[in-house]
Short mmCIF file of C-alpha atoms and ligand atoms in Angstrom, two decimals:
data_model
loop_
_atom_site.label_atom_id
_atom_site.label_comp_id
_atom_site.label_asym_id
_atom_site.label_seq_id
_atom_site.Cartn_x
_atom_site.Cartn_y
_atom_site.Cartn_z
CA MET U 593 32.62 64.29 175.19
CA THR U 594 30.29 61.32 175.57
CA VAL U 595 31.68 57.92 176.41
CA ILE U 596 30.05 54.83 174.90
CA ARG U 597 30.65 51.33 176.28
CA HIS U 598 30.50 48.41 173.86
CA ARG U 599 30.04 45.05 175.60
CA ALA U 600 31.13 41.96 173.63
CA GLU U 601 33.85 39.36 173.36
CA LEU U 602 36.96 41.36 172.40
CA LEU U 603 39.95 40.24 170.35
CA SER U 604 42.89 42.28 169.12
CA VAL U 605 46.31 41.17 167.84
CA PRO U 606 48.39 44.37 167.80
CA GLN U 607 51.76 42.56 167.52
CA ASP U 608 52.81 39.75 165.19
CA PRO U 609 52.27 36.50 167.11
CA ALA U 610 54.88 34.85 164.84
CA THR U 611 57.56 36.95 166.51
CA ALA U 612 55.97 38.26 169.74
CA GLY U 613 54.40 34.94 170.75
CA PRO U 614 51.01 34.32 172.40
CA SER U 615 51.21 37.54 174.48
CA ALA U 616 50.38 39.33 171.22
CA ILE U 617 46.83 38.01 171.45
CA LEU U 618 44.61 40.24 173.59
CA HIS U 619 41.32 38.52 174.41
CA HIS U 620 38.46 39.26 176.77
CA PRO U 621 35.55 36.77 176.63
CA ASP U 622 33.29 39.37 178.30
CA GLY U 623 34.91 42.65 177.35
CA LEU U 624 34.35 46.37 177.43
CA LEU U 625 35.48 48.67 174.67
CA ALA U 626 34.99 52.30 175.72
CA ILE U 627 34.93 54.91 172.97
CA GLU U 628 35.19 58.68 173.30
CA ASP U 629 35.51 61.24 170.54
CA GLY U 630 36.20 58.63 167.85
CA HIS U 631 39.04 57.03 169.81
CA VAL U 632 39.47 54.03 172.07
CA LEU U 633 39.41 55.07 175.72
CA ALA U 634 39.65 51.60 177.26
CA PHE U 635 39.87 47.96 176.14
CA GLY U 636 39.60 45.25 178.77
CA ALA U 637 37.49 42.90 180.84
CA TRP U 638 33.95 44.08 181.59
CA ASP U 639 34.32 43.33 185.30
CA ASP U 640 37.50 45.40 185.52
CA LEU U 641 36.24 48.45 183.64
CA ALA U 642 32.45 48.66 183.96
CA ALA U 643 32.51 50.69 187.20
CA ARG U 644 34.98 53.22 185.78
CA PHE U 645 32.49 54.22 183.11
CA ALA U 646 29.32 53.55 185.09
CA GLU U 647 27.51 56.59 183.68
CA ALA U 648 28.21 55.78 180.04
CA GLU U 649 25.70 54.40 177.58
CA ILE U 650 26.04 50.64 176.88
CA VAL U 651 25.75 49.03 173.48
CA ASP U 652 25.38 45.31 174.17
CA HIS U 653 26.65 43.01 171.40
CA LYS U 654 25.91 39.86 173.38
CA GLY U 655 27.31 36.68 171.83
CA LYS U 656 29.33 38.62 169.23
CA LEU U 657 33.04 39.21 168.73
CA ILE U 658 34.63 42.64 168.27
CA VAL U 659 37.90 42.82 166.31
CA PRO U 660 39.73 45.80 164.78
CA GLY U 661 38.45 46.93 161.36
CA PHE U 662 40.11 45.11 158.47
CA VAL U 663 42.84 46.70 156.36
CA ASP U 664 42.77 45.89 152.63
CA ALA U 665 46.38 46.55 151.61
CA HIS U 666 45.77 46.47 147.85
CA VAL U 667 42.56 47.01 145.88
CA HIS U 668 41.42 48.76 142.66
CA PHE U 669 38.16 50.70 143.07
CA PRO U 670 37.70 51.22 139.29
CA GLN U 671 37.68 47.44 138.78
CA THR U 672 34.61 46.91 140.98
CA ASP U 673 32.40 46.22 137.95
CA ARG U 674 34.91 43.84 136.32
CA ILE U 675 35.23 41.44 139.25
CA ALA U 676 34.77 37.85 137.99
CA ALA U 677 35.70 38.51 134.33
CA HIS U 678 36.27 35.13 132.70
CA GLY U 679 39.29 33.88 130.84
CA GLU U 680 42.84 35.14 130.79
CA GLN U 681 46.03 35.58 132.75
CA LEU U 682 47.30 39.02 133.77
CA LEU U 683 48.46 40.81 130.60
CA GLU U 684 45.58 39.61 128.40
CA TRP U 685 43.06 40.18 131.22
CA LEU U 686 44.26 43.80 131.55
CA GLU U 687 43.87 44.39 127.80
CA ARG U 688 40.52 42.68 127.42
CA HIS U 689 38.67 43.56 130.62
CA ILE U 690 40.45 46.17 132.70
CA PHE U 691 41.74 48.90 130.42
CA PRO U 692 38.33 49.34 128.71
CA ALA U 693 36.61 49.51 132.11
CA GLU U 694 39.13 52.06 133.45
CA ALA U 695 38.70 54.29 130.37
CA ALA U 696 35.12 54.99 131.55
CA PHE U 697 36.57 56.89 134.56
CA ALA U 698 37.19 59.90 132.33
CA GLU U 699 33.60 60.81 133.42
CA LYS U 700 33.46 62.26 136.96
CA ALA U 701 29.85 61.14 137.42
CA HIS U 702 30.89 57.54 136.77
CA CYS U 703 33.80 57.92 139.24
CA ASP U 704 31.39 59.21 141.90
CA GLU U 705 28.89 56.42 141.43
CA VAL U 706 31.48 53.64 141.58
CA ALA U 707 33.39 55.23 144.48
CA ALA U 708 30.25 55.33 146.63
CA PHE U 709 29.35 51.73 145.87
CA PHE U 710 32.96 50.60 146.42
CA LEU U 711 33.32 52.21 149.87
CA ASP U 712 29.94 50.93 151.02
CA GLU U 713 30.98 47.46 149.87
CA LEU U 714 34.23 47.73 151.87
CA LEU U 715 32.28 48.73 154.98
CA ARG U 716 29.72 45.93 154.48
CA ASN U 717 32.69 43.55 154.55
CA GLY U 718 34.23 45.08 157.67
CA THR U 719 37.08 46.79 155.82
CA THR U 720 37.58 50.20 157.39
CA THR U 721 40.92 51.12 155.77
CA ALA U 722 42.33 50.39 152.30
CA LEU U 723 45.24 51.24 150.03
CA VAL U 724 43.52 51.89 146.73
CA PHE U 725 44.42 52.26 143.06
CA GLY U 726 42.45 54.88 141.13
CA THR U 727 42.75 55.19 137.36
CA VAL U 728 45.00 57.44 135.29
CA HIS U 729 42.32 60.16 135.70
CA ALA U 730 42.86 62.54 138.63
CA ALA U 731 39.06 62.81 138.93
CA SER U 732 38.86 59.15 139.94
CA VAL U 733 40.92 59.95 143.05
CA ASP U 734 38.92 63.11 143.76
CA ALA U 735 35.76 61.00 143.67
CA LEU U 736 37.18 58.35 145.98
CA PHE U 737 38.59 60.85 148.50
CA GLU U 738 35.34 62.87 148.51
CA ALA U 739 33.37 59.69 149.24
CA ALA U 740 35.88 58.54 151.91
CA LEU U 741 35.85 61.96 153.58
CA ALA U 742 32.04 61.85 153.73
CA ARG U 743 32.32 58.46 155.52
CA ASP U 744 35.27 59.61 157.70
CA MET U 745 37.27 56.56 156.57
CA ARG U 746 41.03 56.25 156.90
CA LEU U 747 42.03 55.61 153.30
CA ILE U 748 45.13 55.93 151.12
CA ALA U 749 44.88 56.20 147.34
CA GLY U 750 46.60 57.55 144.27
CA LYS U 751 46.12 58.42 140.63
CA VAL U 752 47.75 55.84 138.37
CA LEU U 753 50.88 56.89 136.49
CA MET U 754 50.96 55.10 133.09
CA ASP U 755 52.50 57.06 130.25
CA LEU U 756 52.99 53.83 128.27
CA GLY U 757 49.36 52.72 128.74
CA PRO U 758 46.85 52.25 125.92
CA GLU U 759 46.08 55.37 123.92
CA ASP U 760 42.89 56.31 125.79
CA LEU U 761 44.43 55.59 129.19
CA ARG U 762 47.76 57.31 129.12
CA ASP U 763 49.27 60.34 130.82
CA SER U 764 52.63 62.02 130.20
CA VAL U 765 55.45 62.48 132.68
CA ALA U 766 54.46 66.14 133.07
CA GLU U 767 50.72 65.44 133.44
CA GLY U 768 51.40 62.61 135.89
CA ARG U 769 53.55 64.88 138.02
CA ALA U 770 51.18 67.84 137.90
CA ASP U 771 48.13 65.71 138.80
CA THR U 772 50.01 63.89 141.56
CA GLU U 773 51.30 67.12 143.14
CA ASP U 774 47.88 68.73 142.93
CA LEU U 775 46.19 65.70 144.52
CA ILE U 776 48.80 65.53 147.30
CA ALA U 777 48.34 69.24 148.02
CA ARG U 778 44.56 68.99 148.14
CA TRP U 779 44.07 65.62 149.85
CA HIS U 780 47.09 64.25 151.72
CA GLY U 781 46.46 64.66 155.45
CA LYS U 782 42.93 65.99 154.96
CA GLY U 783 40.55 64.23 157.39
CA ARG U 784 41.83 60.67 157.59
CA LEU U 785 43.15 60.54 154.00
CA GLY U 786 46.61 59.87 152.67
CA TYR U 787 48.24 59.75 149.25
CA ALA U 788 50.24 57.04 147.47
CA VAL U 789 52.35 57.71 144.37
CA THR U 790 50.99 54.96 142.11
CA PRO U 791 52.89 53.88 139.00
CA ARG U 792 50.77 50.97 137.67
CA PHE U 793 53.80 48.68 137.17
CA ALA U 794 57.15 48.77 135.39
CA LEU U 795 55.66 47.93 131.99
CA THR U 796 53.23 50.86 131.76
CA SER U 797 55.66 53.68 132.63
CA SER U 798 58.65 55.02 130.72
CA ASP U 799 62.02 55.18 132.45
CA ALA U 800 61.44 58.94 132.77
CA GLN U 801 58.10 58.43 134.53
CA LEU U 802 59.50 55.79 136.90
CA ALA U 803 62.32 58.20 137.76
CA ASP U 804 59.77 60.96 138.34
CA ALA U 805 57.76 58.67 140.63
CA GLY U 806 60.95 58.21 142.67
CA ALA U 807 61.44 61.97 142.77
CA LEU U 808 57.82 62.53 143.89
CA LEU U 809 58.28 59.99 146.67
CA ALA U 810 61.48 61.71 147.83
CA GLU U 811 59.88 65.18 147.70
CA HIS U 812 56.81 64.18 149.76
CA PRO U 813 57.98 62.46 152.97
CA GLY U 814 54.52 61.39 154.20
CA VAL U 815 53.23 59.69 151.07
CA LEU U 816 53.48 56.00 150.12
CA LEU U 817 54.61 54.26 146.95
CA HIS U 818 52.09 51.71 145.66
CA THR U 819 52.62 49.44 142.66
CA HIS U 820 52.68 45.83 141.41
CA LEU U 821 55.73 43.54 141.50
CA SER U 822 56.53 40.05 140.24
CA GLU U 823 52.97 38.82 139.89
CA ASN U 824 52.89 36.75 136.70
CA LEU U 825 55.49 34.89 134.61
CA GLY U 826 54.50 36.60 131.34
CA GLU U 827 54.81 40.00 133.04
CA ILE U 828 58.20 39.10 134.51
CA ALA U 829 59.48 37.97 131.08
CA ALA U 830 58.36 41.27 129.53
CA VAL U 831 60.11 43.24 132.30
CA ALA U 832 63.32 41.24 131.75
CA GLU U 833 63.10 41.87 128.01
CA ARG U 834 62.77 45.64 128.45
CA PHE U 835 65.13 46.24 131.36
CA THR U 836 68.19 44.32 130.21
CA ASP U 837 70.58 46.12 132.58
CA GLU U 838 68.73 45.12 135.75
CA SER U 839 69.35 41.81 137.52
CA ASP U 840 65.67 41.25 138.38
CA TYR U 841 62.25 42.93 138.56
CA LEU U 842 62.86 44.51 141.98
CA ALA U 843 66.13 46.03 140.67
CA VAL U 844 64.07 48.07 138.17
CA TYR U 845 62.21 49.73 141.03
CA GLU U 846 65.42 50.05 143.05
CA ARG U 847 67.08 51.89 140.16
CA PHE U 848 64.36 54.56 140.27
CA GLY U 849 64.35 55.01 144.07
CA LEU U 850 61.02 53.24 144.55
CA VAL U 851 61.99 50.63 147.16
CA GLY U 852 61.96 51.81 150.79
CA PRO U 853 60.00 51.70 154.04
CA ARG U 854 57.08 53.61 152.48
CA SER U 855 56.75 51.20 149.54
CA VAL U 856 53.92 48.68 149.20
CA PHE U 857 54.15 46.14 146.39
CA ALA U 858 51.22 43.97 145.42
CA HIS U 859 51.95 40.25 144.91
CA GLY U 860 55.70 39.47 144.94
CA VAL U 861 54.73 35.92 144.03
CA HIS U 862 57.89 35.00 142.12
CA LEU U 863 60.59 36.87 144.08
CA ASP U 864 63.71 34.87 144.86
CA ASP U 865 65.60 34.94 148.17
CA ASP U 866 67.97 37.63 146.99
CA ALA U 867 65.12 40.02 146.15
CA LEU U 868 63.31 39.23 149.42
CA VAL U 869 66.49 39.97 151.38
CA ARG U 870 66.76 43.35 149.65
CA MET U 871 63.10 44.10 150.36
CA GLY U 872 63.52 43.14 154.01
CA GLN U 873 66.56 45.38 154.36
CA ALA U 874 64.75 48.26 152.66
CA GLY U 875 61.72 47.88 154.96
CA ALA U 876 59.39 47.50 151.97
CA GLY U 877 56.10 45.62 152.21
CA ILE U 878 54.15 43.10 150.17
CA ALA U 879 50.38 42.90 149.86
CA PHE U 880 49.58 39.18 149.71
CA CYS U 881 46.54 38.83 147.42
CA PRO U 882 45.61 35.14 147.36
CA THR U 883 42.24 35.28 145.58
CA SER U 884 43.76 37.34 142.77
CA ASN U 885 46.81 35.08 142.44
CA LEU U 886 44.56 32.03 142.19
CA PHE U 887 42.00 33.67 139.88
CA LEU U 888 44.61 34.84 137.33
CA GLY U 889 46.73 31.71 137.78
CA SER U 890 49.66 33.90 138.83
CA GLY U 891 51.17 31.55 141.40
CA LEU U 892 51.43 30.82 145.11
CA PHE U 893 52.91 33.53 147.35
CA ASP U 894 55.46 32.11 149.80
CA LEU U 895 54.64 33.79 153.11
CA ALA U 896 57.13 31.71 155.10
CA ARG U 897 59.98 32.86 152.85
CA ALA U 898 58.90 36.51 153.09
CA ASP U 899 58.82 36.07 156.90
CA ALA U 900 62.28 34.51 156.91
CA HIS U 901 63.65 37.64 155.22
CA HIS U 902 61.69 40.03 157.50
CA VAL U 903 59.57 41.43 154.68
CA ARG U 904 56.50 43.21 156.00
CA THR U 905 53.24 41.71 154.76
CA GLY U 906 49.60 42.71 154.63
CA ILE U 907 46.52 41.20 153.03
CA GLY U 908 45.00 42.58 149.81
CA THR U 909 41.82 41.61 148.01
CA ASP U 910 43.11 43.06 144.70
CA VAL U 911 39.56 43.35 143.39
CA GLY U 912 38.91 43.09 140.37
CA ALA U 913 41.51 40.32 139.85
CA GLY U 914 40.62 39.34 143.40
CA THR U 915 37.29 37.56 143.64
CA SER U 916 35.96 38.89 146.95
CA PHE U 917 35.75 42.13 148.89
CA SER U 918 35.74 40.09 152.09
CA ILE U 919 39.02 40.05 153.99
CA LEU U 920 37.69 37.02 155.92
CA SER U 921 37.23 35.07 152.65
CA THR U 922 40.63 36.31 151.51
CA LEU U 923 42.19 34.91 154.70
CA GLY U 924 40.52 31.58 153.94
CA GLU U 925 42.25 31.55 150.53
CA ALA U 926 45.52 32.72 152.13
CA TYR U 927 45.34 29.68 154.38
CA LYS U 928 44.99 27.39 151.35
CA VAL U 929 47.88 29.06 149.51
CA CYS U 930 50.10 28.64 152.61
CA ARG U 931 48.95 25.01 152.83
CA MET U 932 50.02 24.48 149.19
CA ARG U 933 53.40 25.92 150.23
CA GLY U 934 53.65 23.35 153.03
CA ARG U 935 52.60 25.58 155.96
CA ALA U 936 49.49 26.32 157.96
CA LEU U 937 48.53 29.97 158.51
CA ASP U 938 47.59 30.41 162.16
CA PRO U 939 44.22 32.23 162.50
CA PHE U 940 45.57 34.76 165.03
CA ARG U 941 48.51 35.53 162.72
CA ALA U 942 46.05 35.86 159.85
CA LEU U 943 43.98 38.34 161.87
CA TYR U 944 47.16 40.27 162.69
CA LEU U 945 48.13 40.50 159.00
CA ALA U 946 44.64 41.72 158.12
CA THR U 947 44.60 44.41 160.87
CA ALA U 948 47.68 45.70 162.74
CA GLY U 949 50.14 44.12 160.27
CA GLY U 950 48.52 45.79 157.28
CA ALA U 951 48.24 49.05 159.24
CA ALA U 952 51.96 48.97 160.10
CA MET U 953 52.87 48.32 156.46
CA LEU U 954 50.81 51.38 155.49
CA GLY U 955 52.55 53.51 158.14
CA LEU U 956 49.32 53.65 160.18
CA GLY U 957 50.23 51.34 163.04
CA GLU U 958 50.06 54.11 165.64
CA ARG U 959 46.53 55.03 164.61
CA ILE U 960 44.61 51.89 163.65
CA GLY U 961 44.69 48.10 163.65
CA GLY U 962 44.94 47.30 167.35
CA LEU U 963 42.20 48.86 169.57
CA GLN U 964 44.61 49.85 172.32
CA PRO U 965 43.64 53.10 174.14
CA GLY U 966 44.37 56.12 171.97
CA GLN U 967 43.81 54.28 168.70
CA GLU U 968 41.10 55.44 166.33
CA ALA U 969 37.90 53.50 166.97
CA ASP U 970 37.58 51.52 163.73
CA PHE U 971 36.18 48.10 164.60
CA VAL U 972 33.82 45.40 163.44
CA VAL U 973 31.30 43.25 165.28
CA LEU U 974 31.36 39.66 163.99
CA ASP U 975 28.54 37.14 164.35
CA SER U 976 29.89 33.60 164.26
CA ALA U 977 26.31 32.31 164.15
CA ALA U 978 25.42 34.29 161.02
CA THR U 979 24.74 31.15 158.97
CA PRO U 980 23.36 27.79 160.12
CA LEU U 981 26.63 26.05 159.22
CA LEU U 982 28.80 28.60 161.05
CA ALA U 983 26.54 28.45 164.10
CA ARG U 984 26.83 24.67 164.13
CA ARG U 985 30.59 24.61 163.53
CA THR U 986 31.48 27.28 166.09
CA ALA U 987 29.10 26.36 168.97
CA GLY U 988 31.11 25.65 172.11
CA GLN U 989 34.46 25.83 170.30
CA SER U 990 37.70 27.51 171.39
CA LEU U 991 38.48 31.04 170.22
CA HIS U 992 41.17 29.64 167.90
CA ASP U 993 38.69 27.29 166.22
CA ARG U 994 35.92 29.89 166.00
CA LEU U 995 38.30 32.43 164.46
CA PHE U 996 39.52 29.89 161.95
CA ALA U 997 35.96 28.93 161.02
CA LEU U 998 35.13 32.63 160.51
CA GLN U 999 38.08 32.88 158.10
CA MET U 1000 37.29 29.66 156.20
CA LEU U 1001 33.50 30.01 156.10
CA GLY U 1002 32.81 33.69 156.76
CA ASP U 1003 32.29 36.67 154.48
CA ASP U 1004 30.12 39.81 154.57
CA ARG U 1005 27.32 37.79 156.18
CA VAL U 1006 29.20 37.59 159.50
CA VAL U 1007 29.83 41.35 159.70
CA ALA U 1008 26.99 42.47 161.97
CA HIS U 1009 28.24 46.07 162.31
CA SER U 1010 31.15 48.17 161.12
CA TYR U 1011 32.27 51.21 163.12
CA VAL U 1012 34.42 54.03 161.77
CA ALA U 1013 35.88 56.51 164.28
CA GLY U 1014 33.38 55.23 166.82
CA ARG U 1015 30.36 55.69 164.57
CA CYS U 1016 28.29 52.78 163.24
CA VAL U 1017 28.45 52.96 159.44
CA HIS U 1018 27.05 49.55 158.55
CA SER U 1019 24.55 47.20 160.16
CA ARG U 1020 23.40 43.98 158.66
N1 LIG D 89 49.53 44.77 137.13
C1 LIG D 89 49.36 45.94 136.48
N2 LIG D 89 48.09 46.37 136.56
C2 LIG D 89 47.42 45.45 137.28
C3 LIG D 89 46.07 45.35 137.72
O1 LIG D 89 45.22 46.19 137.45
N3 LIG D 89 45.75 44.24 138.45
C4 LIG D 89 46.67 43.29 138.76
N4 LIG D 89 46.29 42.24 139.49
N5 LIG D 89 47.95 43.37 138.37
C5 LIG D 89 48.32 44.44 137.64
ZN1 LIG D 90 46.39 45.05 141.70
#
C-alpha cells in the first residue's frame, strides 16, 4: 500500500486535558502525518520521521494546521432547509417549522437530495463524523447511509420513533420496531456506518414505544440510543404533566431502560445535580448544543457541573435549531455559554470535546478523534489566515491563542481541506 506524508503543524488532543493535564496536548510545529490504507501510520515531528518514509509522496500544507476531523454529536439532516426559522421556542418551533419540513421526507428523491447536500456541508465545515437524526421515514435513513457510504464517512444515524407525532409524521410501535430492525440489519456495521435507536423525545412516543426502544437497545449490543433530554422549560413541564410517577425527566428514560453507556442525550440544559449524578454513574453522554440553546432560548448548559459529575460530553450543532454547521463556530458559542456560567472554556479542551471526546461518547474513541497510529485517517487542514482579520489576529501568536481565535472567528472559511479515511473529500 502507498504511504503519503502530510507536512504541516500538527495538533491532536486524544485525552481530556481537564483530567489528563497538558500531556494530553500533542503538538508538532513542523509535523509529519503518514497515512497508509486509510489509517494513520505515524504522527510526529518532521525531523524525527521524514527519513523513515523517505520514499513516500509528500503533500505540503505549509503554514497550515492539521487537527482530527470534527465530530458533530447531535444534528438533524432533515432540518437543513429550516435552519434560521424565525420566531418561537422549542414546542411551537417544532409545530410551525419542523414537522411540516420533515413530512416532505416521505419522498425518497427529496431524502436523497437533502442527504447529499447535508453531508457535503458537513465536510465543507471539517465535520467527518456525526450522530444524526433522520425522520420517521425509514427511507430518510436509507438516503443518508447511501450518501455516507459513497463518501466513506464514519456516521451514525437512526429513523425517528414517534408514534405520538402529528398525523402525517407518526409511526406505530410495530412499524417503528420493524423499520428499526430492518435498518440495523441492512446498515449497522456496513462500511463505516452505525445505527442509533432514535425516539424523538419523551413527548412524541407512547409508553409502549419507549419501552420498545429500550428493548431494541438491549437486543442490539452495538447500537446507540439517541434522543433529546431536558432542553426547554415548556417541554419539561409537559413531561412532568404526563409522567406523574417519575421524579424527573431523566427518570422517564431510566424507567424504559434508555440510560446507559451507549446513550447520547442532546441538551441536558436543565438537569439538576441528582440527575447528573445518575447520568455519570450510568456512563451516559450529553451533546452540548450551544447555538441551538441560544437560538431557541432554551437556556445555558452548565458544562462545569456535568464535568463535576463525570458526565461524558460532546459538541453538537443541532441544525436546524442550531444556527451553524461549523463546529468551530459552535465552539465559539460554547465558550460564551460557559462564560455566562462563570467559567472559561479552554481552547484545547474545546478541541478535545469536538474530536476525541465526542468520538468516545459515540463509542468510536478507538477508531477516530485522535490521529494516533492505527486510527482512521479523518483529519482537517485549517488555515488560520483564511480571512484578513484572522490572519492579523493570529500572526506570531501562541498555539493557544491561534486555536482560540479559530474557534471565536473561524467557520467553514478556515477549512482548507477535509480528509476522510486518508482521501481528500473537500478543498476550498
Ligand atoms: N426535541 C424534540 N425534537 C426536537 C428537534 O427536532 N430539535 C430540538 N432542538 N429539540 C427537539
Ligand atoms: Zn435536536
